[in-house]
CSV table of C-alpha atoms in Angstrom, one decimal:
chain,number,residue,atom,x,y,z
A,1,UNK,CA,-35.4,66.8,-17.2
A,2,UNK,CA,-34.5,63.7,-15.3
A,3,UNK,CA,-31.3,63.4,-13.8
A,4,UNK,CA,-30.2,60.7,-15.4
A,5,UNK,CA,-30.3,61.6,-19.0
A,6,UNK,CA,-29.3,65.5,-18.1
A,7,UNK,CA,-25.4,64.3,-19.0
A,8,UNK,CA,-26.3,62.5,-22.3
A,9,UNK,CA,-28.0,65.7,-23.7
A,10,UNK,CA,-25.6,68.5,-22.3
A,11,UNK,CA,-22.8,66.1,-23.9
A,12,UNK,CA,-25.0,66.4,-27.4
A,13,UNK,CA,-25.5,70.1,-26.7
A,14,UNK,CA,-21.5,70.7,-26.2
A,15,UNK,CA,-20.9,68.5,-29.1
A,16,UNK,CA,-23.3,70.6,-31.3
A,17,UNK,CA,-21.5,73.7,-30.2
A,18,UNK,CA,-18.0,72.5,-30.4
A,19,UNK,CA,-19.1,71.4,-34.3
A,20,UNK,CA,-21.0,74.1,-35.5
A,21,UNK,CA,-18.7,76.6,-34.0
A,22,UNK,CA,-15.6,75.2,-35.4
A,23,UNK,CA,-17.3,74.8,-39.4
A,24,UNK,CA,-17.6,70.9,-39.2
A,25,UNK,CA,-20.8,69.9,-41.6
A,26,UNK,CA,-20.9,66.6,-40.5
A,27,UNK,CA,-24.2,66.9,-38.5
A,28,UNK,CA,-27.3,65.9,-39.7
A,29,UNK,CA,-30.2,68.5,-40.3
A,30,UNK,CA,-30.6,70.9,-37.2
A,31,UNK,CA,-34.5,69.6,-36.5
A,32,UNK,CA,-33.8,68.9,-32.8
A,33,UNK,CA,-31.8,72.3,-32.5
A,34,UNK,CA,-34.7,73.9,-34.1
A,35,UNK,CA,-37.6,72.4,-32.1
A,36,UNK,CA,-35.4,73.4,-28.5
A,37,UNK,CA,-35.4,76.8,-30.3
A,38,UNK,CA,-38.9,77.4,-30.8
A,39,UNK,CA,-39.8,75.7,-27.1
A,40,UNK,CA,-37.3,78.7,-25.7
A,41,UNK,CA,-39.1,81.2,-27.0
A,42,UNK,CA,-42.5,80.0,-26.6
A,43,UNK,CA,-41.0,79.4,-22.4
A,44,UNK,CA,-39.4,83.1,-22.7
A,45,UNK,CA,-42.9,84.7,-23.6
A,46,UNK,CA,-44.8,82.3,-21.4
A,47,UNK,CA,-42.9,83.8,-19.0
A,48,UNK,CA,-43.6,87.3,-19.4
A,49,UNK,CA,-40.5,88.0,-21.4
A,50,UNK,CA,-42.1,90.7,-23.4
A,51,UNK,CA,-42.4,93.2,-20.4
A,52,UNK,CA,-39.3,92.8,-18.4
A,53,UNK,CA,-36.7,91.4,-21.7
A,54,UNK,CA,-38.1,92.5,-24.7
A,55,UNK,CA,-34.6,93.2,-26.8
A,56,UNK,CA,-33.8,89.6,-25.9
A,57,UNK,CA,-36.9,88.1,-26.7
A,58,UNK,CA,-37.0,89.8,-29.7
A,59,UNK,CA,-33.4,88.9,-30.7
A,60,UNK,CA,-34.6,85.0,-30.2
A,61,UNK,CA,-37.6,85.5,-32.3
A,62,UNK,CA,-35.6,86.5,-34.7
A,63,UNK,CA,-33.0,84.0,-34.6
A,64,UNK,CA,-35.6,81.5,-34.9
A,65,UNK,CA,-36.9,83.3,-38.0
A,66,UNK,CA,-33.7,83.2,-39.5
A,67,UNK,CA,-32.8,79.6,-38.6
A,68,UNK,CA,-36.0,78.7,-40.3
A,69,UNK,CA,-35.3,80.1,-43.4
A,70,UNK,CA,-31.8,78.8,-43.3
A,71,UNK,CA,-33.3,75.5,-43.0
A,72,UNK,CA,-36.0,75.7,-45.8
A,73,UNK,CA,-32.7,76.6,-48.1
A,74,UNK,CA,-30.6,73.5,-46.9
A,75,UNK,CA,-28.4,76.0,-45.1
A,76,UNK,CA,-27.9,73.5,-42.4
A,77,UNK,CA,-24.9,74.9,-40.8
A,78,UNK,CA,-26.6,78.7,-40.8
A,79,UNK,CA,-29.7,77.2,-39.1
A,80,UNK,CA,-27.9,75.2,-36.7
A,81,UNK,CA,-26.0,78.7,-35.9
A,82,UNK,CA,-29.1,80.3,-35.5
A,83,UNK,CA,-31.2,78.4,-33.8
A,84,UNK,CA,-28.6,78.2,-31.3
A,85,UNK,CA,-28.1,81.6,-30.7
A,86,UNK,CA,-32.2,82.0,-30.5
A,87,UNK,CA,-32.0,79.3,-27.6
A,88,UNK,CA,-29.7,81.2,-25.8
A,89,UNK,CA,-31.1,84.6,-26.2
A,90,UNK,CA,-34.6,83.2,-25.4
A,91,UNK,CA,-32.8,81.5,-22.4
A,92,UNK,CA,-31.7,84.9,-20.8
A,93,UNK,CA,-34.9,86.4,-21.8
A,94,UNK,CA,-36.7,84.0,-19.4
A,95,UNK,CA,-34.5,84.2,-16.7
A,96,UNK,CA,-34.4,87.8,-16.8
A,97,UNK,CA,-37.5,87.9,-16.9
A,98,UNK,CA,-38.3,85.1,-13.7
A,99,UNK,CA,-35.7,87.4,-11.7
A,100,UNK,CA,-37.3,90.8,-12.7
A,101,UNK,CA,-40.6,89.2,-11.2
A,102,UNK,CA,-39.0,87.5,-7.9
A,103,UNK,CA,-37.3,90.6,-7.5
A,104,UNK,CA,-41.1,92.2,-7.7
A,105,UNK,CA,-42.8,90.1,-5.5
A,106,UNK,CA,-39.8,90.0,-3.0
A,107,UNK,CA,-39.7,93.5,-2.4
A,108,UNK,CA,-43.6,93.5,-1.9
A,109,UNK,CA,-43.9,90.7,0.7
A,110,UNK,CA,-40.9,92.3,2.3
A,111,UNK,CA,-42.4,95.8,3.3
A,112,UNK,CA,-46.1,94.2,4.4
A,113,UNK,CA,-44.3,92.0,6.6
A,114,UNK,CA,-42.6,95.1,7.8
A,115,UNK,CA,-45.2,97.2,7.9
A,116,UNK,CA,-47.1,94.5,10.2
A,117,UNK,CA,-44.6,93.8,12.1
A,118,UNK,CA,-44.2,97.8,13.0
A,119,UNK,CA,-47.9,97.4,13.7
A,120,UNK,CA,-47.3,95.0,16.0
A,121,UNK,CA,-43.9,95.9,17.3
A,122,UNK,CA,-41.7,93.2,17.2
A,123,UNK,CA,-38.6,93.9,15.9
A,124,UNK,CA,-37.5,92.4,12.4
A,125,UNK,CA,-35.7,89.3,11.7
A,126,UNK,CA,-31.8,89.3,11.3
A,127,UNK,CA,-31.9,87.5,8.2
A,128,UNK,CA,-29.3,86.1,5.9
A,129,UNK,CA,-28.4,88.9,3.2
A,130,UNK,CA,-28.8,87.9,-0.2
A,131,UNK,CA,-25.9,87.7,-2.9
A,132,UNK,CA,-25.6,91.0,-5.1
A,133,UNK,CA,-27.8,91.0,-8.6
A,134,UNK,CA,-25.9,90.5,-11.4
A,135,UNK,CA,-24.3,93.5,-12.9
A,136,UNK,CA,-23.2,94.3,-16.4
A,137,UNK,CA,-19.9,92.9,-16.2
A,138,UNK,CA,-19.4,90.7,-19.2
A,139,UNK,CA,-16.0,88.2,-20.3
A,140,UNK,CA,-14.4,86.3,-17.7
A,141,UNK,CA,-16.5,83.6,-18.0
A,142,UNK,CA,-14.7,80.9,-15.8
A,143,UNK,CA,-14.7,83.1,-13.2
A,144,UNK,CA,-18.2,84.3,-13.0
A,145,UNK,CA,-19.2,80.2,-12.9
A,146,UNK,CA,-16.9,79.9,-10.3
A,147,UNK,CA,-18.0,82.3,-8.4
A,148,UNK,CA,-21.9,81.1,-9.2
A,149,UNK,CA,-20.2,78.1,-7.4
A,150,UNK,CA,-18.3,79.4,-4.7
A,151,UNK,CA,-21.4,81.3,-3.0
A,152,UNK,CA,-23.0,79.0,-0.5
A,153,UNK,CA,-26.4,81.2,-1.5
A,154,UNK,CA,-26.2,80.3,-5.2
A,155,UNK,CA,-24.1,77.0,-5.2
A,156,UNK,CA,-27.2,74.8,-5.9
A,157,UNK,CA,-29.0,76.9,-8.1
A,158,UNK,CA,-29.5,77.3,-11.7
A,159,UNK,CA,-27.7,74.0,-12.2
A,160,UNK,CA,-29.5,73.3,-16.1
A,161,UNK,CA,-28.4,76.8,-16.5
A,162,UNK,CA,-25.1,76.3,-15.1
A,163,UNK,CA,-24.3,73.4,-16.7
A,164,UNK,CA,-25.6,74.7,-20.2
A,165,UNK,CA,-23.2,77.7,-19.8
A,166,UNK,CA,-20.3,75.7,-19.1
A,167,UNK,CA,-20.7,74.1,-22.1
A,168,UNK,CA,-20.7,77.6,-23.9
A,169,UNK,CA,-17.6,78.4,-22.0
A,170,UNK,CA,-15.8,75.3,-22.5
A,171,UNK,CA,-16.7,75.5,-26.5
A,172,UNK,CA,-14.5,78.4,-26.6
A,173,UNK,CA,-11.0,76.3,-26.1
A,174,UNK,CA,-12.0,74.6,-29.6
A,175,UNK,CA,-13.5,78.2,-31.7
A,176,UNK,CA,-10.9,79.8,-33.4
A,177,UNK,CA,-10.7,82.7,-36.4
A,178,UNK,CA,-14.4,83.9,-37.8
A,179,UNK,CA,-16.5,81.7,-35.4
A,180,UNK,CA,-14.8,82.8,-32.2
A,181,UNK,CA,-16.9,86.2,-31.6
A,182,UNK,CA,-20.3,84.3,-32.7
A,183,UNK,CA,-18.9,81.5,-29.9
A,184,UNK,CA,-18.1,84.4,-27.7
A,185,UNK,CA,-21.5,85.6,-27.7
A,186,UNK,CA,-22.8,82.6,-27.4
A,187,UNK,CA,-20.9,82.2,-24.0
A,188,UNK,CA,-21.8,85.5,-23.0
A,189,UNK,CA,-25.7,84.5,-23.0
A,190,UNK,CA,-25.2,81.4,-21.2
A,191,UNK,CA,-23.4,82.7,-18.5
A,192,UNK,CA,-25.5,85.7,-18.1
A,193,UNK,CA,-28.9,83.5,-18.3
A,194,UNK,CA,-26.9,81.7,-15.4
A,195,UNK,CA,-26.2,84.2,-13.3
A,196,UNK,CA,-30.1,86.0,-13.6
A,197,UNK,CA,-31.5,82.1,-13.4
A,198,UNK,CA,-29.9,81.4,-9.8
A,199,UNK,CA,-30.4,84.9,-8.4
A,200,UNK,CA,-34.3,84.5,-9.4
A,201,UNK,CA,-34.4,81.2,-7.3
A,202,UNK,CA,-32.4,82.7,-4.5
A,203,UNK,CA,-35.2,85.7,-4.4
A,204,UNK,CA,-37.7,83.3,-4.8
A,205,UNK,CA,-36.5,81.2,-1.8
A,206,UNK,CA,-36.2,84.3,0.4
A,207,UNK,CA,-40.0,85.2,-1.0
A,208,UNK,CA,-41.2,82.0,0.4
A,209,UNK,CA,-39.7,82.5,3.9
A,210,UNK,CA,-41.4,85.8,3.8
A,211,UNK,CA,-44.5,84.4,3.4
A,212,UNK,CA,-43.9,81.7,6.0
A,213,UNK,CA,-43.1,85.1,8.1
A,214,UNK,CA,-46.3,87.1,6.8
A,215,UNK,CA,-48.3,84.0,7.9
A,216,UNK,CA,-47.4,83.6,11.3
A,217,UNK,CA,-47.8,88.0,12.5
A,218,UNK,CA,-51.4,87.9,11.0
A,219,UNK,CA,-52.0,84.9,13.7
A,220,UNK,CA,-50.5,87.4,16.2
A,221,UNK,CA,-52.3,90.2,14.8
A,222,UNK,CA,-55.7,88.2,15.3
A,223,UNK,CA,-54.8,86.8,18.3
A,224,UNK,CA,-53.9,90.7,19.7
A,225,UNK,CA,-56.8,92.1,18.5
A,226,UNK,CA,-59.3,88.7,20.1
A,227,UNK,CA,-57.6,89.7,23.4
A,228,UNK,CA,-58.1,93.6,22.9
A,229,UNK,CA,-61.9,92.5,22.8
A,230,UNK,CA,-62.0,90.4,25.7
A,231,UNK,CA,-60.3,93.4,27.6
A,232,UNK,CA,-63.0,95.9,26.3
A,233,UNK,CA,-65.9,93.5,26.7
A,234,UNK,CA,-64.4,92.7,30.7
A,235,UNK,CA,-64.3,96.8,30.7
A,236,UNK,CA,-68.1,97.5,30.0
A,237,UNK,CA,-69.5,94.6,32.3
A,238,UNK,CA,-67.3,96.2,35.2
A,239,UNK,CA,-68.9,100.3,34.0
A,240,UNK,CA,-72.4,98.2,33.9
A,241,UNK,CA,-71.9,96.6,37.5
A,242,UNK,CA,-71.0,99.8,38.8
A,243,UNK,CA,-74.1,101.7,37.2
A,244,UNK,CA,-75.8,98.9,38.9
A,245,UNK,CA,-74.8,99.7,41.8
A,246,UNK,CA,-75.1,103.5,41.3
A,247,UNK,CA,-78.9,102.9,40.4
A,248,UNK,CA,-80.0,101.3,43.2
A,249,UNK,CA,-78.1,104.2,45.0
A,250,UNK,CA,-80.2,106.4,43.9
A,251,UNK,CA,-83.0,104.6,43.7
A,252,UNK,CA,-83.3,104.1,47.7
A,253,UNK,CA,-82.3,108.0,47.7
A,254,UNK,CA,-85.9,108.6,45.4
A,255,UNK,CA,-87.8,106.6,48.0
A,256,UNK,CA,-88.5,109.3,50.0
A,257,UNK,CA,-90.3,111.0,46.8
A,258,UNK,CA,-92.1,109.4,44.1
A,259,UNK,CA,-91.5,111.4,41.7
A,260,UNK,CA,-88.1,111.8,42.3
A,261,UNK,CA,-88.0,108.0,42.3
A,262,UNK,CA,-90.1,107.9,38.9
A,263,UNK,CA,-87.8,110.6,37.3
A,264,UNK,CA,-84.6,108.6,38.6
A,265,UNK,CA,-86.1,105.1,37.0
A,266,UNK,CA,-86.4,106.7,34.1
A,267,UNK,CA,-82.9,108.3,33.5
A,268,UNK,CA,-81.4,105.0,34.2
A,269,UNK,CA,-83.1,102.8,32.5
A,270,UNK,CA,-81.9,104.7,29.4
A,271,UNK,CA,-78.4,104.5,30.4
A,272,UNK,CA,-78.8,100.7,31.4
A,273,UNK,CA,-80.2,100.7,27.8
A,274,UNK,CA,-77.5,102.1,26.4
A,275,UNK,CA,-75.2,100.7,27.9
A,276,UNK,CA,-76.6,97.1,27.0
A,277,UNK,CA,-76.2,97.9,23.7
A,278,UNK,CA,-72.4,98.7,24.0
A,279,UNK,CA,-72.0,95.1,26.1
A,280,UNK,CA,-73.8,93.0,23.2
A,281,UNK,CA,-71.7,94.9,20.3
A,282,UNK,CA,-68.8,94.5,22.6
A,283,UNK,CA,-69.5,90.9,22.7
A,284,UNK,CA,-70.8,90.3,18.7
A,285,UNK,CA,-67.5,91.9,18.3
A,286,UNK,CA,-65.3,89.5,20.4
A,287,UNK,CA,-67.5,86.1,19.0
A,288,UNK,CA,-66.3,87.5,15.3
A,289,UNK,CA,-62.8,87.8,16.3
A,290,UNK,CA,-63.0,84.4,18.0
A,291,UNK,CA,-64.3,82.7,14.9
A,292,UNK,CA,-62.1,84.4,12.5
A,293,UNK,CA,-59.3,83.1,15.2
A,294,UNK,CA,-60.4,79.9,14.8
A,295,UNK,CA,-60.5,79.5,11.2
A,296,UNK,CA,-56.9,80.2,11.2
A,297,UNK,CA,-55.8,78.2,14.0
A,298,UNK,CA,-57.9,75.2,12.2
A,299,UNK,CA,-56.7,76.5,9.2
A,300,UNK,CA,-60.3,75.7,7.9
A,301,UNK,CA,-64.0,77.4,7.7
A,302,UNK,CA,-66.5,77.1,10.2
A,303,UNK,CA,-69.4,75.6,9.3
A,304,UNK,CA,-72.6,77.9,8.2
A,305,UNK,CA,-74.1,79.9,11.0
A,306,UNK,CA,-77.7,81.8,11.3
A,307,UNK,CA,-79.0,83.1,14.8
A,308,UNK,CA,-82.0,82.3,16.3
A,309,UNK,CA,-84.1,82.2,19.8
A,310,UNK,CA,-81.7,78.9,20.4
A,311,UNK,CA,-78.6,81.1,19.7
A,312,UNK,CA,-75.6,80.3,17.2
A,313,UNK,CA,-76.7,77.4,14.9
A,314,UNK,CA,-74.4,76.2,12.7
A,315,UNK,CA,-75.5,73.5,10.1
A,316,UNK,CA,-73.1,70.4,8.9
A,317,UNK,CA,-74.9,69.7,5.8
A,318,UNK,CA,-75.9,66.0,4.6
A,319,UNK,CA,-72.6,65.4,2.5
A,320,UNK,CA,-70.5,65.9,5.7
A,321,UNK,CA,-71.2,62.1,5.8
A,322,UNK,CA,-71.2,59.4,3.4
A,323,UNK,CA,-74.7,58.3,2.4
A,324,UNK,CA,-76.1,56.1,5.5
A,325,UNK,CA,-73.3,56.6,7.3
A,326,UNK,CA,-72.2,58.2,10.5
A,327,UNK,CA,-68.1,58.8,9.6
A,328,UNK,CA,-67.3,62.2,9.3
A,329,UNK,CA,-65.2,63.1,5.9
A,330,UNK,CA,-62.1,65.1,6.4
A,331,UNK,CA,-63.4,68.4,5.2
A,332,UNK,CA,-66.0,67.8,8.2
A,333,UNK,CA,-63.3,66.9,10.4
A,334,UNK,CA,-61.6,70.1,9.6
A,335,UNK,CA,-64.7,72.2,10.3
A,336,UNK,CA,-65.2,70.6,13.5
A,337,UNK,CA,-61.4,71.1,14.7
A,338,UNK,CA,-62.5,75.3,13.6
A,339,UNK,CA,-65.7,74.9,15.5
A,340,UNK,CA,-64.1,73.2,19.0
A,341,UNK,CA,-61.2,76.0,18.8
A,342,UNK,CA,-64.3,78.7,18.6
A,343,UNK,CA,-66.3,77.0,21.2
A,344,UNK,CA,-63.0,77.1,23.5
A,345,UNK,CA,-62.6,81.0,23.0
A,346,UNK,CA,-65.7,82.2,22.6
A,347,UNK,CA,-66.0,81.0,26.9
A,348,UNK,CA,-69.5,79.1,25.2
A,349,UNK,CA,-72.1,78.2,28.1
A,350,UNK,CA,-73.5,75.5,26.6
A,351,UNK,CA,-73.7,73.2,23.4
A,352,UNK,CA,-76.5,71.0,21.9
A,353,UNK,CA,-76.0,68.8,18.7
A,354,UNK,CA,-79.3,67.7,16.6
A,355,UNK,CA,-79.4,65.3,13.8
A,356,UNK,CA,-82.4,65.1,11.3
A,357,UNK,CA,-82.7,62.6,8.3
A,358,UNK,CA,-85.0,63.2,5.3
A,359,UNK,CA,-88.2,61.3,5.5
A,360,UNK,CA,-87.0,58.4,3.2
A,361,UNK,CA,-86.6,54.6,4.4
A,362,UNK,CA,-87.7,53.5,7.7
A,363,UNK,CA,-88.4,56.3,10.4
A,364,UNK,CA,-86.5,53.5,13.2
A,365,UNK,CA,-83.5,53.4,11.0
A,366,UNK,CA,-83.5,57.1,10.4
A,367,UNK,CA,-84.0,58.1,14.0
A,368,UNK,CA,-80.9,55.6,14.9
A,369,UNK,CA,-79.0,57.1,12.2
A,370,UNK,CA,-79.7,60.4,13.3
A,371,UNK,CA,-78.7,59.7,16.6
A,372,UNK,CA,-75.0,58.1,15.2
A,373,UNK,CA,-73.9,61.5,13.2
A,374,UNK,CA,-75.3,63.8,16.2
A,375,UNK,CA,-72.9,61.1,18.7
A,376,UNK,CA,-69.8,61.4,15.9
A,377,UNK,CA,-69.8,65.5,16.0
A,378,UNK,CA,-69.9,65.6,19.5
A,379,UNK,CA,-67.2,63.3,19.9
A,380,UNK,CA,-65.1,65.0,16.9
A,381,UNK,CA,-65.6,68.5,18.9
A,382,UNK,CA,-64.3,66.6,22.5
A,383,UNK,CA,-61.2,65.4,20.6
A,384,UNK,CA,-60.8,68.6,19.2
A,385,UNK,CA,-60.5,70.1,22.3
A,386,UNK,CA,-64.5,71.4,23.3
A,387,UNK,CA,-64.2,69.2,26.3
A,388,UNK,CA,-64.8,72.5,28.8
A,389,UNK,CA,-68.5,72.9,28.1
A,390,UNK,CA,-71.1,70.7,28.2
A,391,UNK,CA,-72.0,69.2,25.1
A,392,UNK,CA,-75.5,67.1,24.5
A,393,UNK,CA,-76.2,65.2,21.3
A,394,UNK,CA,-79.5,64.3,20.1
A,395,UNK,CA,-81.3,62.3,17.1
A,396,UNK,CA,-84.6,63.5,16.1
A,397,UNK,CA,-85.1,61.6,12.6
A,398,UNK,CA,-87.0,63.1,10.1
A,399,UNK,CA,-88.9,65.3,12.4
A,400,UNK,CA,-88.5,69.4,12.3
A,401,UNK,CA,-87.5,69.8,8.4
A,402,UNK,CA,-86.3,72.9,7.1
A,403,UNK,CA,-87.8,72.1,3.8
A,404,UNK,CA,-90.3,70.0,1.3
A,405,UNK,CA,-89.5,66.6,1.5
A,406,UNK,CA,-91.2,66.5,-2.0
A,407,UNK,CA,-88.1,67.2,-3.7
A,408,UNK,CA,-84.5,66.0,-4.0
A,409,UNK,CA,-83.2,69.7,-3.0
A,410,UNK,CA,-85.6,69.6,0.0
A,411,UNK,CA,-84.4,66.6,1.2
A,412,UNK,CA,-80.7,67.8,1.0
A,413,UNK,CA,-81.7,70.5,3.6
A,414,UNK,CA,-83.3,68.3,5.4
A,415,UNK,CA,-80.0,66.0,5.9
A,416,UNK,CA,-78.5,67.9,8.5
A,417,UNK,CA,-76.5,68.1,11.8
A,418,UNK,CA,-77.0,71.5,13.8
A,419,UNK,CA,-74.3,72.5,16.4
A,420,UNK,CA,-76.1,75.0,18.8
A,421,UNK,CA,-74.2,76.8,20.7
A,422,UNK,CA,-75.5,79.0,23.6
A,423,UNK,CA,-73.0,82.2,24.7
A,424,UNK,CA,-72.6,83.2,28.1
């Protein structure tokens, strides 16, 4: 609802009340009261009002049933009644039901970020406590809003609510004799929705700082474990340089015997063996971490990877560019931002860019355009913060394709930029 016509319709709305409450028939048909009855309760089960309010969904359903049939006997004043009531009752089903659920999620999001934050020890946040749930208490109307009100938490919350349930409340003043405990009901559902409506948004905001919270330890947990693999990887080299040096120890101790020598050889070239294998798992370990790292920091993927004799080769496909074009698209950009930060980590030796073309059009104005996207990555990953390694970039046209030329998919493949980058 826009702002400017909320007063116009709560106006209606307390108008509405105040009549039907006190008997006045003047009205005309309740259609409008009807159709905001049947939108509550399609809202209230929407919102999962079955699971978490089911007496007070069910109480608006059958309101609405009975305002229905009011209306298809001319019973305007019943149907006005009911549909009101079916309103409210599907009102405080929905918000119910929304706090019931932020209450859920809340409590979840609360003990992971616990839970990590034990993992990583750092000691909780003192946040702001949050305003009590709402109890059972029921009357006192006035002062339950004011207190809604008075709470710095839940001041600006729940304001339609809010606003609706003053209008209950201030209906009352003007209900006397038979229609005061229907009024008084009334009242009591508008306040209550209220008071669930703007403890909902309070757990929801609390929810979302949470997640904010959540976000930021599972950097720090990557981060930790990145520099746990550097420390083990910078552990093996220093056991292998030191078996090194223990080999040739004992290999100018063998050279008074050969077969003592031979024997010698033999044992440590196993353990040199074995002990390779520990330094490249160490390291294939430590280039995941990095790249997982950098996809957070960038907040973006990498761009597909394969190994070969060159090394890592990841490929920016053809629609990283607009057709013919050398300009990067943002999603490119993105990737490249992951890829510099990975580059920077990973402690890279050396990086060479390629771009190929398709074989369609000119081969000149394919090689030159091949040479323009290869120049554009290699400046996006210098921006981006890859300055510390050498980075070549080269055009090769439509020469080394990946796949048949002869078909539209081929040539797709064939459009590429390849970032290789050579570990230490």
């Amino acid at each position: 609802m826009r702002p400017s016509f909320a007063y116009p319709r709560y106006a209606l709305l307390a108008a509405v009340l105040t009549t039907t409450m006190t008997g006045c028939a003047t009205l005309p048909p309740p259609t409008s009261e009807l159709a905001a009855a049947q939108q509550a309760v399609a809202r209230a089960a929407q919102a999962d009002a079955d699971q978490y309010a089911g007496a007070d969904l069910a109480a608006a359903q059958r309101e609405l049933s009975q305002a229905q049939a009011a209306m298809s006997a001319g019973k305007d004043d019943d149907a006005r009644r009911f549909a009101l009531q079916a309103s409210a009752d599907a009102d405080l089903a929905a918000a119910a039901s929304r706090a019931a659920v932020a209450a859920a999620a809340r409590t979840q999001r609360e003990a992971e970020v616990a839970d990590l934050q034990a993992r990583l020890g750092i000691e909780p946040d003192q946040a702001a406590a949050l305003p009590p749930a709402p109890g059972g208490a029921s009357g006192n109307y006035t002062l339950r809003l004011q207190a809604l009100a008075a709470d710095p938490r839940l001041a600006d919350a729940a304001r339609l609510e809010r606003a609706q349930a003053q209008q209950a409340v201030d209906a009352l003043a003007t209900v006397k004799g038979k229609q005061r405990p229907a009024a008084e009901a009334l009242a009591e559902r508008r306040v209550r929705a209220a008071e669930l409506a703007a403890f909902a948004q309070v757990l929801q905001r609390d929810t979302d700082r949470l997640e904010h919270t959540y976000s930021e330890l599972q950097l720090e947990a990557s981060r930790r474990d990145a520099a746990a693999a550097r420390a083990e990887a910078d552990r093996l080299r220093m056991e292998a340089q030191m078996q090194a040096e223990e080999s040739e120890r004992l290999r100018q101790q063998a050279a008074e015997q050969e077969q003592a020598r031979v024997d010698a050889e033999t044992a440590l070239q196993g353990a040199a063996t074995q002990q390779a294998a520990k330094l490249s798992a160490a390291r294939e370990k430590e280039l995941k971490l990095a790249r997982e790292e950098a996809e957070l920091v960038a907040d973006a993927k990498l761009p597909p990877m394969k190994r070969d004799s060159r090394g890592e080769v990841f490929t920016l496909a053809g629609d990283a560019f607009a057709s013919g074009q050398a300009t990067l698209t943002p999603a490119a950009s993105a990737s490249l931002k992951a890829m510099a930060h990975y580059i920077d980590v990973s402690r890279a030796a050396a990086v060479r860019v390629d771009g190929f073309t398709d074989n369609q059009g000119d081969a000149g104005a394919n090689q030159t355009l091949s040479q323009r996207r290869a120049a554009a990555v290699r400046q996006a990953l210098v921006a981006a913060g890859a300055g510390s390694v050498r980075i070549d970039a080269s055009g090769h046209g439509a020469g080394n394709p990946v796949a048949d030329n002869g078909s539209a998919a081929g040539r797709a493949k064939n459009r590429r930029v390849e970032i290789v980058v050579t570990q230490k």
